[in-house]
mmCIF file of C-alpha atoms and ligand atoms in Angstrom:
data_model
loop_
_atom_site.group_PDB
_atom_site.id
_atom_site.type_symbol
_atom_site.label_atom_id
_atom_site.label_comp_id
_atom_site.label_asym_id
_atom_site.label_seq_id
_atom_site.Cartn_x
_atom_site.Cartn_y
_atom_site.Cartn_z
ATOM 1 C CA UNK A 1 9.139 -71.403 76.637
ATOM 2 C CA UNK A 2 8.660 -72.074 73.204
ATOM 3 C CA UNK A 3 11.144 -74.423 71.994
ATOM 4 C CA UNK A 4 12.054 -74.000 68.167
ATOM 5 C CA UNK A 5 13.366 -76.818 66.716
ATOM 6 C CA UNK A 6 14.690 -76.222 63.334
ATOM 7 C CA UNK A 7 14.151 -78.848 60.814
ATOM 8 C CA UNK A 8 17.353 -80.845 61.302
ATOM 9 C CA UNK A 9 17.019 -81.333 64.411
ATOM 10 C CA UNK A 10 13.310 -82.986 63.884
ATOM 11 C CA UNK A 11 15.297 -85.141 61.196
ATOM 12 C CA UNK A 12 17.519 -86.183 63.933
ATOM 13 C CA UNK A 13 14.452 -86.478 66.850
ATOM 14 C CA UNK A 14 12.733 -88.678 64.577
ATOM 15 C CA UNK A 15 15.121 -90.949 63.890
ATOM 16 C CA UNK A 16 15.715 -90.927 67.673
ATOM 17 C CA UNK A 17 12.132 -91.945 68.072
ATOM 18 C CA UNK A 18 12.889 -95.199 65.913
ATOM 19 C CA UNK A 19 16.415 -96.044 67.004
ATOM 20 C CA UNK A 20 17.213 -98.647 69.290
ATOM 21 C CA UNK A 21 20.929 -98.951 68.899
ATOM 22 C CA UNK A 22 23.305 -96.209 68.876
ATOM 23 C CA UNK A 23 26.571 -95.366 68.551
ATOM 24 C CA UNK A 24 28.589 -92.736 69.625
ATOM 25 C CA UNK A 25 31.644 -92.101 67.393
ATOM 26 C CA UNK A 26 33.823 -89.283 69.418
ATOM 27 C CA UNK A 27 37.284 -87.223 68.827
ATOM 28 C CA UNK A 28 39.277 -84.688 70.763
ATOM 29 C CA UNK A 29 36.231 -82.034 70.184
ATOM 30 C CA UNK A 30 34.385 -83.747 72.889
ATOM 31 C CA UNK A 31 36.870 -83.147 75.363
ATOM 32 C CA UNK A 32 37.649 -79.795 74.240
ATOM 33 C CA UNK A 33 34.831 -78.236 77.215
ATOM 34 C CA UNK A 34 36.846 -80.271 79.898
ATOM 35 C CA UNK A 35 39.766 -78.274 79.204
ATOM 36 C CA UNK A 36 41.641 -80.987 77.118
ATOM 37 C CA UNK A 37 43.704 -79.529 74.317
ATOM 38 C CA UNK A 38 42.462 -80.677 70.743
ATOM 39 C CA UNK A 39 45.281 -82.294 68.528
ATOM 40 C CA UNK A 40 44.985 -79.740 65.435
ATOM 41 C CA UNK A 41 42.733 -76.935 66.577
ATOM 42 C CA UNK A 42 44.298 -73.401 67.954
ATOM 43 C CA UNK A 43 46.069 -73.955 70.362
ATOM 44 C CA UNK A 44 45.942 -77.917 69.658
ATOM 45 C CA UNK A 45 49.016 -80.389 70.917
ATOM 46 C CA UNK A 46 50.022 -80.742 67.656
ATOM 47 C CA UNK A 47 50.864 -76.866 67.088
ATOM 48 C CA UNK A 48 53.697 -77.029 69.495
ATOM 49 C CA UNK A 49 54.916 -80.694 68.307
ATOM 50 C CA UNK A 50 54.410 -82.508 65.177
ATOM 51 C CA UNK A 51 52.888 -85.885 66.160
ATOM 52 C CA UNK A 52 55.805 -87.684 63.628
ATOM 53 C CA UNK A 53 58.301 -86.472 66.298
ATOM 54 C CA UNK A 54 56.306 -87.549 69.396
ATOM 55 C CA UNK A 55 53.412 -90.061 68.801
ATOM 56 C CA UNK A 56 55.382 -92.713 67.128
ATOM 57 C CA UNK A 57 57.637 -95.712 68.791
ATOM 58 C CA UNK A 58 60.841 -94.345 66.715
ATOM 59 C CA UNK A 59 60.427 -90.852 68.592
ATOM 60 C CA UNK A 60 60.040 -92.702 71.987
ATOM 61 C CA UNK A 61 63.361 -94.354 71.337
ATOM 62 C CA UNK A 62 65.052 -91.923 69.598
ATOM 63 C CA UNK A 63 64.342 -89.202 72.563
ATOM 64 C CA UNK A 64 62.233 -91.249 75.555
ATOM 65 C CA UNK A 65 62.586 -87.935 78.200
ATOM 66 C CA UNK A 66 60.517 -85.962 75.717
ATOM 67 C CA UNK A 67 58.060 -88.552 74.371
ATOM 68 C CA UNK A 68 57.709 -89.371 78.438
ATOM 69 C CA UNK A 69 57.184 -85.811 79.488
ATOM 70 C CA UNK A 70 54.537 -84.977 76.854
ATOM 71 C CA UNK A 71 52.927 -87.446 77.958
ATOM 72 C CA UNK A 72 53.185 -86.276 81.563
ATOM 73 C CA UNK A 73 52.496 -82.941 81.052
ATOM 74 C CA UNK A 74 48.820 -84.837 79.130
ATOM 75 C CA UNK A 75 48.240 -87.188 81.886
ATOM 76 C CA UNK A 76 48.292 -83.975 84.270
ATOM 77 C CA UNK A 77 45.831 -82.054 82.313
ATOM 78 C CA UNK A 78 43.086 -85.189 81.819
ATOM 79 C CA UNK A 79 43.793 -86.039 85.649
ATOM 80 C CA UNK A 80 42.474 -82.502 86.381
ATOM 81 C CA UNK A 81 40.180 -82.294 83.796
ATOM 82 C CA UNK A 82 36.431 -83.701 84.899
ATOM 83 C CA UNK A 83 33.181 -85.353 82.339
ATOM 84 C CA UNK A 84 31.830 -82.633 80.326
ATOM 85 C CA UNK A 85 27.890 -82.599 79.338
ATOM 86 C CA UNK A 86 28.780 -83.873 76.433
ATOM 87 C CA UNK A 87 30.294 -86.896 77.441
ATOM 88 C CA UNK A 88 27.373 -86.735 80.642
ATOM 89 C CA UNK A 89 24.659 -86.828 77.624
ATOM 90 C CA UNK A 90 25.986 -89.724 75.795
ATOM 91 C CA UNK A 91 26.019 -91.877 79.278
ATOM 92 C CA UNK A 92 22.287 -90.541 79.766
ATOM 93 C CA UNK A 93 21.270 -91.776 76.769
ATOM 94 C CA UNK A 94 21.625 -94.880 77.925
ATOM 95 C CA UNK A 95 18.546 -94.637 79.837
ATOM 96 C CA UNK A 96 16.818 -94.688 76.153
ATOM 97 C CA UNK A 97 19.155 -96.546 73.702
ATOM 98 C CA UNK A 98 21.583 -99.327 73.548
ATOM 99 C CA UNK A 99 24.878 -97.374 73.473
ATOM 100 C CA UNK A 100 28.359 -97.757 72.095
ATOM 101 C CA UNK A 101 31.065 -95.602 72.457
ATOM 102 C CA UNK A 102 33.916 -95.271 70.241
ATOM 103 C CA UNK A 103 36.219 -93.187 70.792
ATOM 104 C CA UNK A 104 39.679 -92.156 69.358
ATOM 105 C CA UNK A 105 40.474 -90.296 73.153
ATOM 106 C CA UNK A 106 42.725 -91.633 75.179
ATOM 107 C CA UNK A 107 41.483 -89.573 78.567
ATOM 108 C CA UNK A 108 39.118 -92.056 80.148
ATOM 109 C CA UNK A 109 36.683 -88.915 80.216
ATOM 110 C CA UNK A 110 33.197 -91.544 78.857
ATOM 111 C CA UNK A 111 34.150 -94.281 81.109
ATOM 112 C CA UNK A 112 34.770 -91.431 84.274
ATOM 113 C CA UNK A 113 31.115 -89.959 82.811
ATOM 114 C CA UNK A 114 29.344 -93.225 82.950
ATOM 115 C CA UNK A 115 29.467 -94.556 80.062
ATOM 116 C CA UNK A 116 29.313 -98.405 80.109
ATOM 117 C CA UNK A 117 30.471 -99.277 76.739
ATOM 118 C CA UNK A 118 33.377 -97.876 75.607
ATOM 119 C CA UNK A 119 35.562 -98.681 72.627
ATOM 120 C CA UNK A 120 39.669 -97.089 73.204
ATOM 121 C CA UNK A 121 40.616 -97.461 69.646
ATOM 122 C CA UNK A 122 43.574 -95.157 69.972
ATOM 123 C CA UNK A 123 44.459 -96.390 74.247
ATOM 124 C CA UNK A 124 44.173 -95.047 77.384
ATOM 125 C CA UNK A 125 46.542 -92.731 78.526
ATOM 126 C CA UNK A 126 46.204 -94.059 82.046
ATOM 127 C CA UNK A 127 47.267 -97.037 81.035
ATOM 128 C CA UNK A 128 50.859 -98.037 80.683
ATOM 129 C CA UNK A 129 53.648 -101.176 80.097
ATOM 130 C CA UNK A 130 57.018 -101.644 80.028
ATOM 131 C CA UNK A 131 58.707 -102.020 76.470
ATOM 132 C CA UNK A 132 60.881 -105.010 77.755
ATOM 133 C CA UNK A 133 59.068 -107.562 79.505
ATOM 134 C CA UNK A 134 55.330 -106.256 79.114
ATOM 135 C CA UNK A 135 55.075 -105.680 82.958
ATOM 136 C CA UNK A 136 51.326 -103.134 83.201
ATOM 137 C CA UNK A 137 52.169 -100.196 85.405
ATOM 138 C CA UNK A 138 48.529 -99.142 84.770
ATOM 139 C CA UNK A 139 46.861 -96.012 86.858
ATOM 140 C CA UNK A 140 49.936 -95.399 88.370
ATOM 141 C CA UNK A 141 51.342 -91.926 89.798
ATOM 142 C CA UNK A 142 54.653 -91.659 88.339
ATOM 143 C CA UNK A 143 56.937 -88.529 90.050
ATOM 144 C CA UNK A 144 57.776 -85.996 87.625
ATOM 145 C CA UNK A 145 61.439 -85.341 89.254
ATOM 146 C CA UNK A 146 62.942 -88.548 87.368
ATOM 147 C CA UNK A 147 62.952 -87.489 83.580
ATOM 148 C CA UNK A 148 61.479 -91.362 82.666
ATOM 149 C CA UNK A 149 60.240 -94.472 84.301
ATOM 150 C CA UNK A 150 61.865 -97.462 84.248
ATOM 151 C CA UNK A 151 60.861 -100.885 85.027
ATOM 152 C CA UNK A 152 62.371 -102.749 87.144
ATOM 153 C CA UNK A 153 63.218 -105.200 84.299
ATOM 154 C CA UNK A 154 65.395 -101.957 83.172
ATOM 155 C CA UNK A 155 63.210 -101.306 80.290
ATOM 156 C CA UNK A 156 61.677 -98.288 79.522
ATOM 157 C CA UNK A 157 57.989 -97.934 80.765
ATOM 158 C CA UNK A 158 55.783 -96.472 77.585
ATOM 159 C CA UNK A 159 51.911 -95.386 77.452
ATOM 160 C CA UNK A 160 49.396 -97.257 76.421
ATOM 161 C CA UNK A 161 48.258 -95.518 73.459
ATOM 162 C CA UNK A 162 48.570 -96.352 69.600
ATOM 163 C CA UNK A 163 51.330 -94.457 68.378
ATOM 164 C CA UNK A 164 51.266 -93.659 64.270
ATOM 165 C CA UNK A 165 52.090 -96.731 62.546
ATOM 166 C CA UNK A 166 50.787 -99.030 65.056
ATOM 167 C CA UNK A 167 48.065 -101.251 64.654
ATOM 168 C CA UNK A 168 44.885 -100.078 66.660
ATOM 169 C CA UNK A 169 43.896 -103.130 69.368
ATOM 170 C CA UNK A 170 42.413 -105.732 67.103
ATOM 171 C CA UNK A 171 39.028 -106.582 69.385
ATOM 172 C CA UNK A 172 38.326 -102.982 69.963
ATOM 173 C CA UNK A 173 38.473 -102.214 66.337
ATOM 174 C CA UNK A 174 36.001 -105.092 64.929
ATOM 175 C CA UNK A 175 33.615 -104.494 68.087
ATOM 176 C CA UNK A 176 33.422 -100.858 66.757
ATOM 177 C CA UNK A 177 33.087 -101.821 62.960
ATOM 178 C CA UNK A 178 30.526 -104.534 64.024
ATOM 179 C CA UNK A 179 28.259 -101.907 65.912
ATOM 180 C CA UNK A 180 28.827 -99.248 62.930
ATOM 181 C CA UNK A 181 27.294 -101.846 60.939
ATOM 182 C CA UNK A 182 24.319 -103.102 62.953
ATOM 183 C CA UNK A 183 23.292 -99.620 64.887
ATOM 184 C CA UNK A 184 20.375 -97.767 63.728
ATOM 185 C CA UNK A 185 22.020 -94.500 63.883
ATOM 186 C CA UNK A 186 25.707 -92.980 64.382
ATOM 187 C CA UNK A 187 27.014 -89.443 66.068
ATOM 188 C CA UNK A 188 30.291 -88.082 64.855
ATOM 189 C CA UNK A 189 31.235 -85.572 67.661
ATOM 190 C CA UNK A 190 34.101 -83.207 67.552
ATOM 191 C CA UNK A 191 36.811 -84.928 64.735
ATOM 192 C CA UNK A 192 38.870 -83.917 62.193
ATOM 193 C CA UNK A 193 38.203 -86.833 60.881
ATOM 194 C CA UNK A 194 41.781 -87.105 59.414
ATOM 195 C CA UNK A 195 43.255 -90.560 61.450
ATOM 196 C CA UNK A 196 42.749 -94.009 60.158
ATOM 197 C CA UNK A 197 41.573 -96.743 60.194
ATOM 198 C CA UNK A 198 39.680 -95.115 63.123
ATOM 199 C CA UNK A 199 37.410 -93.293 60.777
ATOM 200 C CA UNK A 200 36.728 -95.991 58.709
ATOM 201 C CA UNK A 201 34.832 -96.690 61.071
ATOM 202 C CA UNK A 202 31.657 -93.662 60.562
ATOM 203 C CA UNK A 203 32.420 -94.782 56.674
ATOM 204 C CA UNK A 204 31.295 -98.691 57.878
ATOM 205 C CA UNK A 205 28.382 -96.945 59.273
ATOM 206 C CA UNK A 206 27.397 -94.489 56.471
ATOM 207 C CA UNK A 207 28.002 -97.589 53.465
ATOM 208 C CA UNK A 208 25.594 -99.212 55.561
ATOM 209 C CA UNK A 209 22.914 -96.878 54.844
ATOM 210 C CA UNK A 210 23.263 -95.879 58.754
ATOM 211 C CA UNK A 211 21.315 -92.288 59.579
ATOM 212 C CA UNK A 212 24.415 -89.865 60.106
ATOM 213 C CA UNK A 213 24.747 -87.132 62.100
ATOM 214 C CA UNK A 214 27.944 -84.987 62.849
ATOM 215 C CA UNK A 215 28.375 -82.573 65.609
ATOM 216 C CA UNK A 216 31.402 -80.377 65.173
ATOM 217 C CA UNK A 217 32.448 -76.482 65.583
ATOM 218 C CA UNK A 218 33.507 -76.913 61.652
ATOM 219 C CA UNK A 219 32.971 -78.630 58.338
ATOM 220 C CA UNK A 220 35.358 -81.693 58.081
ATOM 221 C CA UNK A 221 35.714 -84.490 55.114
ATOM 222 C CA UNK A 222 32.764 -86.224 56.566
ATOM 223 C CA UNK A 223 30.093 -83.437 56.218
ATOM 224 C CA UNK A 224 29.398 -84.157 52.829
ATOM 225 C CA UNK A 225 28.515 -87.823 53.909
ATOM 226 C CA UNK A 226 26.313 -86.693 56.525
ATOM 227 C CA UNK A 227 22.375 -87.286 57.106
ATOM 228 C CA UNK A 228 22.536 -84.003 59.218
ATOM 229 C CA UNK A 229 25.548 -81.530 60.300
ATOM 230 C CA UNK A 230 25.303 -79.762 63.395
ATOM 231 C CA UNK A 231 27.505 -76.670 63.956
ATOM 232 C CA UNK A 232 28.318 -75.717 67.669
ATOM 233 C CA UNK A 233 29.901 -76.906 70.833
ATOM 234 C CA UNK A 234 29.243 -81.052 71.474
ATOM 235 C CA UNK A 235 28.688 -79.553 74.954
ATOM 236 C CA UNK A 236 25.865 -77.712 74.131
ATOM 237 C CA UNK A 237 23.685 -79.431 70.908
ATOM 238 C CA UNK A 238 24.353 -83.033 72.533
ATOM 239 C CA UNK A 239 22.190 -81.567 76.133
ATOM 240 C CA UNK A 240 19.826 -79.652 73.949
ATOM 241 C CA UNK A 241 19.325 -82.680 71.505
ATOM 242 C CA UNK A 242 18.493 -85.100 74.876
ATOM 243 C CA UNK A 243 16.054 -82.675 76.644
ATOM 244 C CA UNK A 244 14.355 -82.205 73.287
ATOM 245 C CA UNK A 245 13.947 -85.860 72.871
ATOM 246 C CA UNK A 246 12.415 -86.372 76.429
ATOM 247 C CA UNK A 247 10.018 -83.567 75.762
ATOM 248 C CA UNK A 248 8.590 -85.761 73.235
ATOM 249 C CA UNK A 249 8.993 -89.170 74.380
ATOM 250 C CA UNK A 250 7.550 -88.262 77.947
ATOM 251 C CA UNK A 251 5.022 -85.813 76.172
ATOM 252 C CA UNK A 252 5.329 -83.080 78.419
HETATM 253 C C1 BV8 B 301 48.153 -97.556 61.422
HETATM 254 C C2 BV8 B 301 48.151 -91.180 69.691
HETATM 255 C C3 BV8 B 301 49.330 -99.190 60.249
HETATM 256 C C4 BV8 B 301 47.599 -91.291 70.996
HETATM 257 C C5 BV8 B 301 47.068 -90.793 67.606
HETATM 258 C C6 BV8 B 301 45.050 -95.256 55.892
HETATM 259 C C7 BV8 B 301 44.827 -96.467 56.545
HETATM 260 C C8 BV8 B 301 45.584 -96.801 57.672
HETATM 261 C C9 BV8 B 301 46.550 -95.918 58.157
HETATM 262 C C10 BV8 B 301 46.764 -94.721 57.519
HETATM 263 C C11 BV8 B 301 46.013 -94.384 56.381
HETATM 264 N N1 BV8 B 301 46.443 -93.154 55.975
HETATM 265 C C12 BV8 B 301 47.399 -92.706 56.804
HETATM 266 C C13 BV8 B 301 47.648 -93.638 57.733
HETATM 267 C C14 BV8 B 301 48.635 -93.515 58.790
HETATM 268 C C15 BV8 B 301 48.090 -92.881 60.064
HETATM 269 C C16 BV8 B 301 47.144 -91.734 59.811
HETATM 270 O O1 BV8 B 301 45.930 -91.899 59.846
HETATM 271 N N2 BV8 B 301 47.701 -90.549 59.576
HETATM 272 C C17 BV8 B 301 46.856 -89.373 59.357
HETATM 273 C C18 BV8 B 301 47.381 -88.210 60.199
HETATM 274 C C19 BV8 B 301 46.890 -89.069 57.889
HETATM 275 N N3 BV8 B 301 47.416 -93.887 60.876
HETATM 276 C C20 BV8 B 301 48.165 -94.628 61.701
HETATM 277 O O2 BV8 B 301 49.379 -94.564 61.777
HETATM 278 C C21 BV8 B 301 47.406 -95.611 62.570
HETATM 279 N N4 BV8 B 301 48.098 -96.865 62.543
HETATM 280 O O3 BV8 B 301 47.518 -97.323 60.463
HETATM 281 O O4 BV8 B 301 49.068 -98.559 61.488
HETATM 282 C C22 BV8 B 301 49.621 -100.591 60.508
HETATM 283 C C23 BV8 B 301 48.817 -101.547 59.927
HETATM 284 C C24 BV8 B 301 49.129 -102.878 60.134
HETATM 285 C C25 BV8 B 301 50.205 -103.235 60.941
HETATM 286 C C26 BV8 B 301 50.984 -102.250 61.563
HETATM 287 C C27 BV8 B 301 50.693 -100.913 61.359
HETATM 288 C C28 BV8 B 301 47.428 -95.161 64.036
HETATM 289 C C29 BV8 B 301 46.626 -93.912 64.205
HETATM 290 C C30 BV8 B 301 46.589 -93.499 65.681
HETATM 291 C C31 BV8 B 301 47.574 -92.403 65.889
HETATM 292 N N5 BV8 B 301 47.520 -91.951 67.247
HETATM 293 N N6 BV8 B 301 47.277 -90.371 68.823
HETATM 294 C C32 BV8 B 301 47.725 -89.946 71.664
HETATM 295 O O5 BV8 B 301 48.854 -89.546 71.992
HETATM 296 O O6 BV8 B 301 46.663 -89.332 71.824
HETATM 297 S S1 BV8 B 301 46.253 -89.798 66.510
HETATM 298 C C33 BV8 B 301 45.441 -88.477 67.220
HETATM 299 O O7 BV8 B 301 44.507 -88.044 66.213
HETATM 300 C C34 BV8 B 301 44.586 -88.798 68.426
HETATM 301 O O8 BV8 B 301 44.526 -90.171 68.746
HETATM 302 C C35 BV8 B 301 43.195 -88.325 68.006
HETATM 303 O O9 BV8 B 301 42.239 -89.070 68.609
HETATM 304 C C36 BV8 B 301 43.248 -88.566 66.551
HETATM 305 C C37 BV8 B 301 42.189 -87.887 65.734
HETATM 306 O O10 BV8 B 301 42.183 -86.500 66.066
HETATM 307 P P1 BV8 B 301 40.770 -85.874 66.556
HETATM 308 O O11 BV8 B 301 40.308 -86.663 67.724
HETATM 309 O O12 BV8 B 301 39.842 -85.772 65.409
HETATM 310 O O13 BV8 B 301 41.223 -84.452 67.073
HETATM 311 P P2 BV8 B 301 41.548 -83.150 66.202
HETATM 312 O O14 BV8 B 301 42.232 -82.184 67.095
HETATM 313 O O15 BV8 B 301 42.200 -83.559 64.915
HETATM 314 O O16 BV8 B 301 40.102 -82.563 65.815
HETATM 315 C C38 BV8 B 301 39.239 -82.090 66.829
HETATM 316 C C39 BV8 B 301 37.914 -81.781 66.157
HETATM 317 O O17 BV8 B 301 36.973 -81.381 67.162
HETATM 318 C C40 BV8 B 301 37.984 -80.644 65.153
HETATM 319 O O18 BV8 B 301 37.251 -81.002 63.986
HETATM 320 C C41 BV8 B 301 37.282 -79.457 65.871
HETATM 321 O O19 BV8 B 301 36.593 -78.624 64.955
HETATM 322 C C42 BV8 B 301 36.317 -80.194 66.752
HETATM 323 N N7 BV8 B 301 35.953 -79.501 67.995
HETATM 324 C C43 BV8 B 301 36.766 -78.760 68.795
HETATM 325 N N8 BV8 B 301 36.069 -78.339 69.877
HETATM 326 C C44 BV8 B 301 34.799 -78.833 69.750
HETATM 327 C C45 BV8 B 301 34.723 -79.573 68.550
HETATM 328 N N9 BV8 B 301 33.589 -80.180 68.134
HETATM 329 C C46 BV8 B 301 32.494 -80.064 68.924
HETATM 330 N N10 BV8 B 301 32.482 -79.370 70.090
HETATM 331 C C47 BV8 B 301 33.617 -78.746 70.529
HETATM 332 N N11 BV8 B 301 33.582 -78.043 71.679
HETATM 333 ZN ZN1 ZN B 302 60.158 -104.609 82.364
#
């Protein structure tokens, strides 16, 4: 078959062919073809709610059944939800590259996928503690009958994640800025590109005269910044982009 690969994608294979080090910067778009709702796309989570009133510590107080059973109703969708080729690609690059994963998701989808280094800048949604006396209540099946878990401390049990106007965890967010800095290239795959300090991060890369390249389904604030822009489903270009690659590396 003959393969026709326009001209920026042999901007992107090339740089491929002289990368070591990559990283992997990733949003809700990635986890879009595993059935996850994006946050602001049709559809999105934050159609129905506005994240002020339910991703933030004052809305978890203010109203704890609701904050709890959004995130219920989320933890139920990612449990079902299975690695997409997207996130399958980014583990199989690792084959070729040094990879780093950054990612805003909270749905454990690159770690499930096989990814082996994976930066939660925004939590895990798996992952949970109580408000009181810290206790982890991690991976655990909560019922759905009882409108919110509560330790056994009494305090209310709360997800894992970084709610607006939290800080994002301090290790994970320096790892990511230190890798933005020293990779050879970066990947921007399905965000809006709207939350910070997360997407400082890409901007780290970029200032550091990093080759760019965004996968999304639209333009966002970044594609002006970008080396190459990529239009389409992560799903699809990030498969495409790998088998081209070993086409050329193994010379077949
Ligand atoms: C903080 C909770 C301060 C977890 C989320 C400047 C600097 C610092 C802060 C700020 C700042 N300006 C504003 C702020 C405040 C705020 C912020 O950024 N607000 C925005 C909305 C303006 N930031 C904060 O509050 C952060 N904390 O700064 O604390 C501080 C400092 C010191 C001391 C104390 C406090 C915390 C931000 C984290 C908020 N938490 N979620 C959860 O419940 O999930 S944000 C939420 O948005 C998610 O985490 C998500 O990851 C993130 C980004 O969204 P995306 O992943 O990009 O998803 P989205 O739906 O928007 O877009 C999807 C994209 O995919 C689209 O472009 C679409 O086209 C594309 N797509 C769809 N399908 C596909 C696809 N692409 C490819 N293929 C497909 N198939
Ligand atoms: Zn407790």
């Amino acid at each position: 078959m003959f393969y026709f690969i326009d001209m920026q994608r042999e901007k992107i294979l090339e740089k491929l062919l002289s990368s070591k080090k990559i990283v992997f910067f990733t949003g809700a778009g990635i986890s879009a073809e595993s059935g996850i709702p994006t946050f602001r796309g049709e559809g999105g989570l934050w159609k129905k709610f506005k994240p002020e009133e339910l991703a933030n510590f004052n809305a978890f107080i203010k109203n704890p059944e609701l904050v709890w059973e959004w995130y219920q109703y989320r933890r139920k969708i990612v449990k079902n939800a299975e690695p997409n080729l997207g996130h399958k690609t980014i583990a199989l690059m690792q084959k070729y590259f040094d990879v780093t994963v950054v990612t805003q998701n909270v749905d454990n989808l690159h770690i499930r996928a096989g990814s082996n280094l994976v930066h939660e800048l925004h939590g895990n949604i798996e992952k949970n503690y109580c408000i009181k006396c810290k206790k982890r209540y991690d991976y655990v099946d909560f019922n759905d009958d009882d409108k919110i878990s509560k330790c056994e401390c009494g305090g209310l049990i709360r997800p894992d994640v970084v709610w607006f106007g939290e800080m994002l965890p301090q290790v994970q967010f320096s790892n990511s800025e230190n890798a933005a800095k020293n990779c050879d290239m970066i990947f921007v795959v399905g965000t809006s590109f709207l939350v910070y300090p997360a997407a400082d991060i890409p901007i780290k890369a970029k200032i550091s005269g990093k080759f760019l390249v965004e996968i999304n389904l639209e333009e966002t604030e970044l594609t002006r910044f970008a080396d190459v822009s990529l239009f389409g489903s992560a799903g699809i270009i990030l498969p495409q982009l790998l088998i081209e690659f070993e086409k050329i590396k193994l010379n077949v």
